[in-house]
mmCIF file of C-alpha atoms in Angstrom:
data_model
loop_
_atom_site.group_PDB
_atom_site.id
_atom_site.type_symbol
_atom_site.label_atom_id
_atom_site.label_comp_id
_atom_site.label_asym_id
_atom_site.label_seq_id
_atom_site.Cartn_x
_atom_site.Cartn_y
_atom_site.Cartn_z
ATOM 1 C CA MET A 75 4.565 -9.127 11.171
ATOM 2 C CA ARG A 76 3.461 -8.699 7.567
ATOM 3 C CA TYR A 77 5.305 -6.355 5.243
ATOM 4 C CA GLU A 78 5.016 -6.103 1.472
ATOM 5 C CA GLU A 79 6.752 -3.488 -0.627
ATOM 6 C CA GLN A 80 6.105 -2.418 -4.195
ATOM 7 C CA SER A 81 8.500 -0.422 -6.338
ATOM 8 C CA ALA A 82 7.220 2.693 -8.039
ATOM 9 C CA PRO A 83 6.186 2.386 -11.683
ATOM 10 C CA GLU A 84 9.059 3.295 -13.990
ATOM 11 C CA GLU A 85 7.519 6.612 -15.017
ATOM 12 C CA TRP A 86 7.233 7.656 -11.362
ATOM 13 C CA ARG A 87 10.851 6.932 -10.412
ATOM 14 C CA PRO A 88 11.839 10.636 -10.246
ATOM 15 C CA PHE A 89 9.024 11.199 -7.739
ATOM 16 C CA VAL A 90 8.261 8.001 -5.812
ATOM 17 C CA THR A 91 10.673 5.486 -4.319
ATOM 18 C CA ARG A 92 8.323 2.841 -2.959
ATOM 19 C CA MET A 93 4.873 1.903 -1.691
ATOM 20 C CA TRP A 94 4.314 -0.527 1.157
ATOM 21 C CA PHE A 95 1.810 -2.343 3.323
ATOM 22 C CA LEU A 96 2.640 -3.023 6.982
ATOM 23 C CA GLU A 97 0.858 -5.011 9.663
ATOM 24 C CA ALA A 98 2.693 -5.618 12.925
ATOM 25 C CA PRO A 99 2.246 -5.317 16.686
ATOM 26 C CA ARG A 100 3.866 -2.210 18.075
ATOM 27 C CA GLU A 101 7.231 -2.604 19.783
ATOM 28 C CA ARG A 102 6.406 -0.052 22.461
ATOM 29 C CA ARG A 103 3.543 2.337 23.089
ATOM 30 C CA TYR A 104 5.512 5.367 21.923
ATOM 31 C CA GLU A 105 8.008 5.975 19.177
ATOM 32 C CA LYS A 106 10.507 8.698 18.403
ATOM 33 C CA ILE A 107 10.788 9.220 14.651
ATOM 34 C CA LEU A 108 14.086 10.817 13.745
ATOM 35 C CA PRO A 109 14.316 13.262 10.825
ATOM 36 C CA LEU A 110 13.788 11.674 7.410
ATOM 37 C CA PRO A 111 15.007 13.172 4.114
ATOM 38 C CA PHE A 112 11.789 12.461 2.232
ATOM 39 C CA ALA A 113 8.036 13.010 2.462
ATOM 40 C CA HIS A 114 5.528 10.217 2.803
ATOM 41 C CA ALA A 115 1.775 9.641 2.923
ATOM 42 C CA ILE A 116 0.022 6.969 4.972
ATOM 43 C CA VAL A 117 -3.509 5.620 5.131
ATOM 44 C CA ASN A 118 -3.984 4.195 8.625
ATOM 45 C CA LEU A 119 -6.036 0.998 8.837
ATOM 46 C CA SER A 120 -5.886 0.652 12.620
ATOM 47 C CA SER A 121 -6.690 2.750 15.666
ATOM 48 C CA PRO A 122 -5.539 6.389 15.466
ATOM 49 C CA TYR A 123 -1.970 7.554 15.890
ATOM 50 C CA ARG A 124 -1.406 10.429 18.268
ATOM 51 C CA LEU A 125 1.242 13.107 17.857
ATOM 52 C CA ILE A 126 2.933 14.267 21.080
ATOM 53 C CA ASP A 127 4.179 17.852 21.181
ATOM 54 C CA PRO A 128 7.308 18.957 23.128
ATOM 55 C CA ARG A 129 5.204 19.694 26.218
ATOM 56 C CA GLY A 130 3.590 16.262 26.244
ATOM 57 C CA ASN A 131 0.238 17.310 24.793
ATOM 58 C CA ALA A 132 -1.290 14.796 22.384
ATOM 59 C CA SER A 133 -3.346 15.328 19.229
ATOM 60 C CA VAL A 134 -5.014 12.683 17.082
ATOM 61 C CA VAL A 135 -3.566 12.268 13.599
ATOM 62 C CA ASP A 136 -6.041 11.960 10.719
ATOM 63 C CA GLU A 137 -6.610 8.458 9.343
ATOM 64 C CA ALA A 138 -4.867 9.515 6.137
ATOM 65 C CA PHE A 139 -1.965 11.919 6.565
ATOM 66 C CA VAL A 140 1.127 13.337 4.910
ATOM 67 C CA SER A 141 4.437 13.918 6.641
ATOM 68 C CA GLY A 142 6.702 16.402 4.930
ATOM 69 C CA ILE A 143 10.479 16.346 5.119
ATOM 70 C CA GLN A 144 11.244 16.646 8.828
ATOM 71 C CA SER A 145 14.292 18.389 10.279
ATOM 72 C CA GLU A 146 13.350 17.621 13.912
ATOM 73 C CA PHE A 147 12.305 14.385 15.577
ATOM 74 C CA LEU A 148 8.653 13.548 16.143
ATOM 75 C CA LEU A 149 7.065 11.736 19.082
ATOM 76 C CA ILE A 150 4.035 9.572 18.367
ATOM 77 C CA GLU A 151 1.818 7.146 20.226
ATOM 78 C CA ASN A 152 1.251 4.045 18.125
ATOM 79 C CA PRO A 153 -1.935 1.974 17.970
ATOM 80 C CA THR A 154 -1.626 -1.479 19.536
ATOM 81 C CA LEU A 155 -1.673 -3.002 16.061
ATOM 82 C CA ILE A 156 0.120 -1.062 13.346
ATOM 83 C CA ARG A 157 -1.629 -1.582 10.023
ATOM 84 C CA HIS A 158 -1.276 0.885 7.196
ATOM 85 C CA VAL A 159 -0.478 1.398 3.529
ATOM 86 C CA GLY A 160 1.975 4.128 2.543
ATOM 87 C CA VAL A 161 4.018 5.787 -0.153
ATOM 88 C CA GLU A 162 7.480 7.327 0.098
ATOM 89 C CA PHE A 163 8.196 10.277 -2.175
ATOM 90 C CA THR A 164 11.600 11.415 -3.332
ATOM 91 C CA PRO A 165 12.685 14.686 -1.666
ATOM 92 C CA ASP A 166 11.142 16.691 -4.515
ATOM 93 C CA GLY A 167 8.459 14.188 -5.522
ATOM 94 C CA LEU A 168 5.338 15.229 -3.623
ATOM 95 C CA ARG A 169 4.705 18.208 -5.888
ATOM 96 C CA ALA A 170 4.140 15.836 -8.827
ATOM 97 C CA PHE A 171 0.935 14.647 -7.101
ATOM 98 C CA SER A 172 -0.196 17.688 -5.120
ATOM 99 C CA ALA A 173 -0.603 21.384 -5.823
ATOM 100 C CA THR A 174 0.137 22.172 -2.174
ATOM 101 C CA PRO A 175 3.511 23.968 -2.042
ATOM 102 C CA PRO A 176 6.177 21.725 -0.495
ATOM 103 C CA SER A 177 7.065 24.566 1.897
ATOM 104 C CA GLU A 178 3.606 24.187 3.475
ATOM 105 C CA VAL A 179 4.195 20.474 4.081
ATOM 106 C CA ALA A 180 7.842 20.401 5.182
ATOM 107 C CA GLY A 181 8.219 19.954 8.926
ATOM 108 C CA ARG A 182 4.516 19.225 9.406
ATOM 109 C CA ILE A 183 2.011 16.372 9.632
ATOM 110 C CA LEU A 184 -1.049 17.298 7.571
ATOM 111 C CA SER A 185 -4.341 15.648 6.769
ATOM 112 C CA ALA A 186 -4.057 13.971 3.376
ATOM 113 C CA SER A 187 -7.235 15.776 2.334
ATOM 114 C CA ASP A 188 -5.441 19.096 2.806
ATOM 115 C CA VAL A 189 -2.647 17.941 0.507
ATOM 116 C CA PHE A 190 -4.441 15.834 -2.115
ATOM 117 C CA GLY A 191 -8.044 16.982 -1.894
ATOM 118 C CA ASP A 192 -10.797 14.364 -1.732
ATOM 119 C CA ILE A 193 -9.255 11.171 -0.406
ATOM 120 C CA ALA A 194 -12.401 9.567 1.009
ATOM 121 C CA GLY A 195 -12.623 7.094 -1.873
ATOM 122 C CA LEU A 196 -9.125 5.741 -1.238
ATOM 123 C CA ILE A 197 -9.758 5.423 2.489
ATOM 124 C CA ALA A 198 -13.000 3.531 1.849
ATOM 125 C CA ARG A 199 -11.317 1.164 -0.628
ATOM 126 C CA VAL A 200 -8.392 0.212 1.572
ATOM 127 C CA ARG A 201 -10.541 -0.105 4.692
ATOM 128 C CA ALA A 202 -12.944 -2.399 2.819
ATOM 129 C CA GLU A 203 -10.058 -4.702 1.854
ATOM 130 C CA PRO A 204 -7.187 -4.093 4.310
ATOM 131 C CA ALA A 205 -4.711 -6.469 2.688
ATOM 132 C CA PRO A 206 -1.680 -5.715 0.501
ATOM 133 C CA ASP A 207 -3.049 -7.293 -2.690
ATOM 134 C CA ALA A 208 -5.952 -4.818 -2.570
ATOM 135 C CA ALA A 209 -4.524 -1.837 -0.688
ATOM 136 C CA LEU A 210 -1.387 -1.353 -2.792
ATOM 137 C CA PRO A 211 -3.238 -1.305 -6.147
ATOM 138 C CA ALA A 212 -5.796 1.077 -4.637
ATOM 139 C CA LEU A 213 -3.025 3.429 -3.533
ATOM 140 C CA GLU A 214 -1.348 3.259 -6.936
ATOM 141 C CA SER A 215 -4.660 3.975 -8.665
ATOM 142 C CA PHE A 216 -5.230 7.003 -6.433
ATOM 143 C CA LEU A 217 -1.758 8.377 -7.151
ATOM 144 C CA ARG A 218 -2.192 7.783 -10.869
ATOM 145 C CA ALA A 219 -5.318 9.936 -10.797
ATOM 146 C CA ALA A 220 -3.561 12.585 -8.679
ATOM 147 C CA ARG A 221 -0.480 12.772 -10.936
ATOM 148 C CA ARG A 222 0.006 16.277 -12.298
ATOM 149 C CA PRO A 223 1.117 15.761 -15.918
ATOM 150 C CA ASP A 224 2.399 19.330 -16.213
ATOM 151 C CA ILE A 225 4.958 18.783 -13.428
ATOM 152 C CA GLY A 226 8.288 17.260 -14.330
ATOM 153 C CA ALA A 227 11.551 16.941 -12.493
ATOM 154 C CA ASP A 228 13.529 20.150 -11.969
ATOM 155 C CA ARG A 229 16.851 19.285 -13.605
ATOM 156 C CA LEU A 230 18.854 21.572 -11.356
ATOM 157 C CA VAL A 231 17.316 20.114 -8.199
ATOM 158 C CA SER A 232 17.831 16.582 -9.528
ATOM 159 C CA THR A 233 21.501 17.410 -10.148
ATOM 160 C CA ILE A 234 21.957 18.865 -6.668
ATOM 161 C CA LEU A 235 20.181 15.939 -4.997
ATOM 162 C CA ALA A 236 22.337 13.423 -6.876
ATOM 163 C CA ALA A 237 25.460 15.304 -5.814
ATOM 164 C CA MET A 238 24.275 15.374 -2.199
ATOM 165 C CA GLN A 239 23.729 11.618 -2.246
ATOM 166 C CA LYS A 240 27.379 11.167 -3.218
ATOM 167 C CA HIS A 241 28.769 13.958 -1.064
ATOM 168 C CA PRO A 242 26.272 14.948 1.698
ATOM 169 C CA ASP A 243 28.947 17.055 3.410
ATOM 170 C CA ALA A 244 29.684 19.165 0.307
ATOM 171 C CA ARG A 245 29.190 22.912 0.561
ATOM 172 C CA ILE A 246 26.094 24.165 -1.250
ATOM 173 C CA GLY A 247 28.128 26.930 -2.862
ATOM 174 C CA ASP A 248 30.488 24.335 -4.321
ATOM 175 C CA LEU A 249 27.566 22.282 -5.649
ATOM 176 C CA ALA A 250 26.104 25.429 -7.216
ATOM 177 C CA ALA A 251 29.408 26.316 -8.865
ATOM 178 C CA HIS A 252 29.763 22.786 -10.229
ATOM 179 C CA ALA A 253 26.229 23.053 -11.665
ATOM 180 C CA GLY A 254 27.075 26.401 -13.231
ATOM 181 C CA VAL A 255 24.538 28.478 -11.320
ATOM 182 C CA SER A 256 24.566 30.850 -8.366
ATOM 183 C CA HIS A 257 24.142 29.798 -4.753
ATOM 184 C CA LYS A 258 20.917 31.815 -4.619
ATOM 185 C CA THR A 259 19.520 30.000 -7.659
ATOM 186 C CA VAL A 260 20.088 26.625 -6.018
ATOM 187 C CA ILE A 261 18.343 27.776 -2.839
ATOM 188 C CA THR A 262 15.348 29.126 -4.778
ATOM 189 C CA HIS A 263 14.877 26.003 -6.887
ATOM 190 C CA PHE A 264 15.486 23.638 -3.971
ATOM 191 C CA ARG A 265 13.022 25.358 -1.645
ATOM 192 C CA ALA A 266 10.348 25.371 -4.356
ATOM 193 C CA ALA A 267 10.810 21.662 -5.091
ATOM 194 C CA CYS A 268 11.537 20.215 -1.631
ATOM 195 C CA GLY A 269 10.146 22.747 0.801
ATOM 196 C CA ILE A 270 13.344 23.337 2.792
ATOM 197 C CA ALA A 271 16.718 24.952 2.211
ATOM 198 C CA PRO A 272 19.406 22.758 0.622
ATOM 199 C CA LYS A 273 21.801 23.170 3.561
ATOM 200 C CA GLN A 274 19.138 22.059 6.026
ATOM 201 C CA PHE A 275 18.265 19.097 3.832
ATOM 202 C CA ALA A 276 21.915 18.100 3.499
ATOM 203 C CA GLU A 277 22.281 18.063 7.285
ATOM 204 C CA VAL A 278 19.227 15.810 7.644
ATOM 205 C CA LEU A 279 20.460 13.543 4.856
ATOM 206 C CA ARG A 280 23.916 13.210 6.366
ATOM 207 C CA PHE A 281 22.560 12.283 9.799
ATOM 208 C CA HIS A 282 19.991 9.863 8.363
ATOM 209 C CA ARG A 283 22.569 8.053 6.249
ATOM 210 C CA PHE A 284 24.907 7.791 9.212
ATOM 211 C CA ILE A 285 22.400 6.221 11.603
ATOM 212 C CA VAL A 286 20.841 3.803 9.104
ATOM 213 C CA GLY A 287 24.357 2.583 8.303
ATOM 214 C CA LEU A 288 25.255 1.855 11.916
ATOM 215 C CA PRO A 289 25.976 -1.834 12.656
ATOM 216 C CA LEU A 290 23.205 -2.313 15.207
ATOM 217 C CA GLY A 291 23.679 -6.048 15.620
ATOM 218 C CA ASP A 292 24.628 -8.182 18.592
ATOM 219 C CA ASP A 293 28.218 -6.915 18.806
ATOM 220 C CA LEU A 294 28.051 -3.152 18.818
ATOM 221 C CA PRO A 295 31.317 -1.309 18.212
ATOM 222 C CA SER A 296 32.335 1.283 20.744
ATOM 223 C CA TRP A 297 31.103 4.835 20.413
ATOM 224 C CA ALA A 298 34.683 5.977 19.761
ATOM 225 C CA ASP A 299 34.961 3.530 16.849
ATOM 226 C CA LEU A 300 31.724 4.821 15.336
ATOM 227 C CA ALA A 301 32.744 8.445 15.762
ATOM 228 C CA ALA A 302 36.013 7.747 13.966
ATOM 229 C CA VAL A 303 34.216 6.617 10.801
ATOM 230 C CA SER A 304 31.353 9.117 10.978
ATOM 231 C CA PRO A 305 30.848 11.782 8.295
ATOM 232 C CA TYR A 306 31.446 14.499 10.892
ATOM 233 C CA TYR A 307 34.606 16.465 11.565
ATOM 234 C CA ASP A 308 35.161 15.440 15.168
ATOM 235 C CA GLN A 309 33.450 13.906 18.184
ATOM 236 C CA PRO A 310 31.912 17.184 19.470
ATOM 237 C CA HIS A 311 30.365 17.686 16.017
ATOM 238 C CA VAL A 312 28.847 14.178 16.156
ATOM 239 C CA ILE A 313 27.478 14.793 19.649
ATOM 240 C CA ARG A 314 25.860 18.064 18.557
ATOM 241 C CA ALA A 315 24.245 16.325 15.573
ATOM 242 C CA PHE A 316 22.824 13.555 17.768
ATOM 243 C CA ARG A 317 21.452 15.991 20.330
ATOM 244 C CA ARG A 318 19.923 18.135 17.611
ATOM 245 C CA PHE A 319 18.302 15.382 15.557
ATOM 246 C CA SER A 320 17.538 12.708 18.160
ATOM 247 C CA GLY A 321 17.574 14.427 21.551
ATOM 248 C CA TYR A 322 20.127 11.856 22.761
ATOM 249 C CA THR A 323 23.848 11.690 23.178
ATOM 250 C CA PRO A 324 25.369 9.098 20.821
ATOM 251 C CA ALA A 325 25.866 6.675 23.720
ATOM 252 C CA GLU A 326 22.234 7.071 24.850
ATOM 253 C CA TYR A 327 21.034 6.537 21.299
ATOM 254 C CA LEU A 328 23.057 3.334 20.878
ATOM 255 C CA ARG A 329 21.792 1.950 24.160
ATOM 256 C CA ARG A 330 18.190 2.588 23.217
ATOM 257 C CA VAL A 331 18.278 1.134 19.699
ATOM 258 C CA ALA A 332 20.606 -1.821 20.371
ATOM 259 C CA GLU A 333 17.703 -3.799 21.848
ATOM 260 C CA PHE A 334 15.578 -3.489 18.716
ATOM 261 C CA GLY A 335 18.098 -3.720 15.880
ATOM 262 C CA PRO A 336 18.423 -1.837 12.568
ATOM 263 C CA ASP A 337 14.690 -1.103 12.203
ATOM 264 C CA ALA A 338 14.977 1.157 15.250
ATOM 265 C CA ALA A 339 17.646 3.377 13.692
ATOM 266 C CA SER A 340 15.125 6.034 12.639
ATOM 267 C CA PHE A 341 12.099 4.753 14.581
ATOM 268 C CA VAL A 342 13.116 4.457 18.227
ATOM 269 C CA PRO A 343 10.613 2.568 20.439
ATOM 270 C CA LEU A 344 9.844 4.190 23.809
ATOM 271 C CA GLU A 345 7.932 2.931 26.818
ATOM 272 C CA ASP A 346 7.063 6.509 27.812
ATOM 273 C CA VAL A 347 7.689 10.003 26.548
ATOM 274 C CA PRO A 348 10.130 12.567 27.946
ATOM 275 C CA GLY A 349 8.661 15.111 30.320
ATOM 276 C CA PRO A 350 8.099 18.711 29.214
ATOM 277 C CA PRO A 351 11.135 20.952 29.133
ATOM 278 C CA GLY A 352 11.903 22.418 32.508
#
């Protein structure tokens, strides 16, 4: 495995969290990607990924693609060798580099050309030199050219996002009142900046933070122990969240990811895909 990560330039910190290069054999043929509270763009340097829909039908993903904030899990078929370069945007960061409304990207996997325009030059550069010391600077150069200087951070959205990070279970109305604006104003600004409603985002954020914080080492605690320290009100609430966002019960989820460790918290390896709904 080869993984190199690069922090965003200081002036991009409100919009970009990190860029990375990854080269590794796949764990399993398929992968279930659980909802992530951010958007990201990837230039694939290997064989194509395929996206599997709920009925088991597969479609090829473009060699450069953008995944918006997802509120449902995705099923993909990985290439035998995973090799790509990518960028992770903050929840409201994509709009600083693309004129495509975030609402058109959220919940979808789109060709990067549909989001950024002409991306052929970047693809050619990173495919010509598929190594981190060339691919990461090429990606940064592309983003620097794509940066929309007229777009700054929305202060209200930044305030709400910071509050959610501290208190992901807080009521949106309470966050709005604390910010001195109406509930409707928060929803309008948040949808425009992030592409989804603040309540929906908060639910994704809460689940994501819970699973990435699970101690998925050799000695797993019992499900009852985990439920007791979860951010949810009670065990039925936890079970509903797991079924909604992962398609598993908590016990099924723990069994599946225990074999692969913390990296599998949001990216669950699968030998095959579930059958179509009956």
